[in-house]
Amino acid sequence: MELVLIAAAIMISLGGLGAAIGIGMLGGKLIEGSARQPELAPKLQVTFFLGAGLVDAIPIIGVGLAMYLIFVVAPGMA
Amino acid sequence: MSANSIPSPPVHRVALLQLATLVPSCLLVWLALDETTALSALCGGAVAVVPQAWFAAKLFRARGARSASEIARSALSGEIGKFLLSAVGFAAVFVVLRPLEAAAVFAGYVAMLIVQTIGSWWFLMRRQQKQTETPKQEL
């Protein structure tokens, strides 16, 4: 049972790490692109919105699976 | 172009499209399968729609190149909020919903992600296309 909680913790932490790196890179490129070509800023913001939705989809599914492990598979441990 | 004159993208339409897809699909699942599966899929879909709407509202609060750092800040806080809302949403679904069909929860979530990606691309790119075509017609 403890292994289930450790697995959930690894899933949440690595998912959060991946999302943080991805969104950080996207945000950095957004600022860089807006500084280089200010007239493209609204387009870049929309592209950022689309990219961010895709980047954090997998980590959030990982968080969902972790919640499933914590609250359904090992409910007594939580 | 000042930040105030830049129109906000129709991100609310994406959330409305997601809801307009989710509710009838769950009604169909209810009719075809059972109530538990439909309710689980509905909850999974809601876990995708609500945090995404929060993120969109936070991200498009500021617009324009001069607000780039403000956009990045609001994107960061929006992303944190989205992550937390999703985690709390999944936890609430798995704690409160009984009986539960876990596969249907994740199926509803993934379905709403697909609708979000296609819908965002469709609405936002079509709007940008219109904006780029308008000055050409004026000339």
Coordinates of C-alpha atoms in Angstrom, one line a residue:
Chain A
M1 CA 0.0 0.0 0.0
E2 CA 2.9 2.4 0.8
L3 CA 4.2 1.7 -2.7
V4 CA 0.9 3.1 -4.1
L5 CA 1.4 6.4 -2.3
I6 CA 5.0 6.6 -3.4
A7 CA 3.9 5.9 -7.0
A8 CA 1.2 8.7 -6.7
A9 CA 3.8 11.1 -5.3
I10 CA 6.2 10.4 -8.1
M11 CA 3.4 10.8 -10.7
I12 CA 2.4 14.2 -9.2
S13 CA 5.9 15.5 -8.7
L14 CA 7.3 14.5 -12.1
G15 CA 4.1 15.7 -13.8
G16 CA 4.4 19.1 -12.1
L17 CA 8.1 19.3 -13.0
G18 CA 7.3 18.5 -16.7
A19 CA 4.5 21.0 -16.8
A20 CA 6.6 23.7 -15.1
I21 CA 9.5 23.2 -17.6
G22 CA 7.1 23.3 -20.6
I23 CA 5.1 26.3 -19.5
G24 CA 8.3 28.1 -18.5
M25 CA 9.8 27.6 -22.0
L26 CA 6.6 28.6 -23.6
G27 CA 6.3 31.8 -21.5
G28 CA 9.9 32.7 -22.1
K29 CA 9.4 32.3 -25.9
L30 CA 6.2 34.4 -25.7
I31 CA 8.1 37.3 -24.0
E32 CA 11.0 36.9 -26.4
G33 CA 8.8 36.9 -29.5
S34 CA 6.7 39.8 -28.2
A35 CA 9.9 41.8 -27.7
R36 CA 11.2 41.0 -31.2
Q37 CA 8.0 41.6 -33.0
P38 CA 5.4 43.5 -30.9
E39 CA 2.8 43.4 -33.7
L40 CA 2.7 39.6 -33.4
A41 CA 2.0 39.7 -29.7
P42 CA -1.8 38.9 -29.8
K43 CA -1.1 36.0 -32.2
L44 CA 1.7 34.7 -30.0
Q45 CA -0.7 34.9 -27.0
V46 CA -3.2 32.7 -28.8
T47 CA -0.6 30.2 -29.9
F48 CA 0.7 30.2 -26.3
F49 CA -2.9 29.4 -25.1
L50 CA -3.1 26.4 -27.6
G51 CA 0.4 25.2 -26.6
A52 CA -0.2 25.5 -22.9
G53 CA -3.4 23.4 -23.2
L54 CA -1.4 20.6 -24.9
V55 CA 1.7 20.8 -22.7
D56 CA -0.1 20.4 -19.4
A57 CA -2.7 17.8 -20.5
I58 CA -0.5 14.8 -19.8
P59 CA 0.8 16.0 -16.4
I60 CA -2.8 16.7 -15.3
I61 CA -3.9 13.2 -16.4
G62 CA -1.0 11.9 -14.3
V63 CA -2.4 13.9 -11.4
G64 CA -5.8 12.4 -12.0
L65 CA -4.3 8.9 -12.0
A66 CA -2.5 9.7 -8.8
M67 CA -5.7 10.9 -7.2
Y68 CA -7.4 7.6 -8.3
L69 CA -4.6 5.6 -6.7
I70 CA -4.8 7.6 -3.5
F71 CA -8.5 7.8 -3.0
V72 CA -9.8 4.6 -4.8
V73 CA -7.0 2.0 -4.8
A74 CA -5.6 2.8 -1.4
P75 CA -8.4 4.8 0.4
G76 CA -7.4 3.7 3.9
M77 CA -3.9 5.1 3.6
A78 CA -4.9 8.7 2.6
Chain B
M1 CA -2.0 49.6 -31.1
S2 CA -2.8 50.0 -27.4
A3 CA -3.6 47.0 -25.3
N4 CA -7.2 48.2 -24.7
S5 CA -8.0 48.4 -28.5
I6 CA -6.9 44.7 -29.0
P7 CA -10.1 42.7 -28.9
S8 CA -10.2 39.7 -26.5
P9 CA -10.2 36.3 -28.3
P10 CA -13.5 34.3 -28.0
V11 CA -12.1 31.9 -25.4
H12 CA -15.5 31.7 -23.7
R13 CA -16.9 30.1 -26.8
V14 CA -14.4 27.2 -26.4
A15 CA -15.8 26.5 -22.9
L16 CA -19.4 26.8 -24.2
L17 CA -18.5 24.4 -27.0
Q18 CA -17.1 21.9 -24.5
L19 CA -20.2 22.1 -22.4
A20 CA -22.4 21.8 -25.5
T21 CA -20.5 18.6 -26.4
L22 CA -20.3 17.2 -22.9
V23 CA -23.9 17.3 -21.7
P24 CA -25.5 15.7 -24.8
S25 CA -22.8 13.1 -25.0
C26 CA -23.4 12.2 -21.4
L27 CA -27.2 12.0 -22.0
L28 CA -26.4 9.6 -24.9
V29 CA -24.2 7.5 -22.7
W30 CA -26.9 7.5 -20.0
L31 CA -29.4 6.2 -22.6
A32 CA -27.0 3.7 -24.2
L33 CA -25.2 2.4 -21.1
D34 CA -26.1 3.4 -17.5
E35 CA -26.4 6.3 -15.1
T36 CA -23.0 5.6 -13.3
T37 CA -21.0 5.8 -16.5
A38 CA -22.8 8.9 -17.7
L39 CA -22.3 10.7 -14.4
S40 CA -18.7 9.7 -14.2
A41 CA -18.0 11.0 -17.7
L42 CA -19.9 14.2 -16.9
C43 CA -17.7 14.8 -13.8
G44 CA -14.5 13.9 -15.7
G45 CA -15.5 16.4 -18.4
A46 CA -16.3 19.1 -15.8
V47 CA -12.8 18.6 -14.3
A48 CA -11.4 19.5 -17.7
V49 CA -13.7 22.4 -18.6
V50 CA -13.7 24.4 -15.3
P51 CA -9.8 24.7 -14.9
Q52 CA -9.3 25.4 -18.6
A53 CA -11.9 28.2 -18.4
W54 CA -10.1 29.7 -15.4
F55 CA -6.8 29.5 -17.2
A56 CA -8.2 31.2 -20.3
A57 CA -9.8 34.0 -18.2
K58 CA -6.5 34.6 -16.4
L59 CA -4.4 34.5 -19.6
F60 CA -6.4 36.9 -21.7
R61 CA -6.9 39.5 -19.0
A62 CA -3.9 41.4 -20.3
R63 CA -3.2 41.9 -24.0
G64 CA -0.6 43.5 -26.3
A65 CA 3.2 43.5 -26.5
R66 CA 3.7 46.1 -23.8
S67 CA 1.9 43.8 -21.4
A68 CA 4.1 40.8 -22.3
S69 CA 5.6 40.4 -18.8
E70 CA 2.1 40.8 -17.2
I71 CA 0.8 38.1 -19.6
A72 CA 3.6 35.8 -18.5
R73 CA 2.8 36.5 -14.9
S74 CA -0.9 35.9 -15.3
A75 CA -0.1 32.7 -17.4
L76 CA 1.9 31.4 -14.5
S77 CA -0.8 32.1 -11.9
G78 CA -3.4 30.7 -14.3
E79 CA -1.4 27.6 -14.8
I80 CA -0.9 27.1 -11.0
G81 CA -4.7 27.6 -10.5
K82 CA -5.5 25.2 -13.3
F83 CA -3.2 22.5 -11.9
L84 CA -4.6 22.9 -8.4
L85 CA -8.3 23.0 -9.6
S86 CA -7.7 19.9 -11.7
A87 CA -6.1 18.0 -8.7
V88 CA -8.9 19.1 -6.3
G89 CA -11.5 18.3 -9.0
F90 CA -10.2 14.8 -9.5
A91 CA -9.8 14.2 -5.7
A92 CA -13.4 15.4 -5.1
V93 CA -14.8 13.2 -7.9
F94 CA -12.9 10.1 -6.6
V95 CA -14.0 10.8 -3.0
V96 CA -17.6 11.9 -3.4
L97 CA -18.8 10.0 -6.5
R98 CA -20.2 6.5 -5.5
P99 CA -20.7 4.3 -7.5
L100 CA -17.8 5.3 -9.7
E101 CA -16.6 4.3 -13.2
A102 CA -13.0 5.5 -13.2
A103 CA -12.5 4.7 -16.9
A104 CA -15.5 6.9 -17.8
V105 CA -14.0 9.8 -15.7
F106 CA -10.8 9.7 -17.6
A107 CA -12.6 9.2 -20.9
G108 CA -14.7 12.3 -20.2
Y109 CA -11.6 14.3 -19.4
V110 CA -9.7 13.2 -22.5
A111 CA -12.8 13.9 -24.7
M112 CA -13.0 17.4 -23.4
L113 CA -9.3 17.9 -24.0
I114 CA -9.7 16.9 -27.6
V115 CA -12.8 19.2 -28.0
Q116 CA -10.8 22.0 -26.3
T117 CA -7.8 21.6 -28.7
I118 CA -9.9 21.4 -31.9
G119 CA -12.3 24.1 -30.7
S120 CA -9.5 26.5 -29.7
W121 CA -7.7 26.0 -32.9
W122 CA -10.9 26.5 -34.9
F123 CA -12.2 29.6 -33.1
L124 CA -9.0 31.4 -32.5
M125 CA -7.3 30.7 -35.9
R126 CA -10.5 31.6 -37.8
R127 CA -10.7 34.9 -35.9
Q128 CA -7.0 35.7 -36.7
Q129 CA -7.7 34.8 -40.4
K130 CA -10.6 37.3 -40.4
Q131 CA -8.4 40.0 -38.8
T132 CA -5.7 39.6 -41.4
E133 CA -8.2 39.6 -44.3
T134 CA -10.0 42.8 -43.1
P135 CA -7.2 45.3 -43.8
K136 CA -6.7 43.8 -47.3
Q137 CA -10.3 44.4 -48.2
E138 CA -10.2 48.0 -46.9
L139 CA -7.3 48.6 -49.3

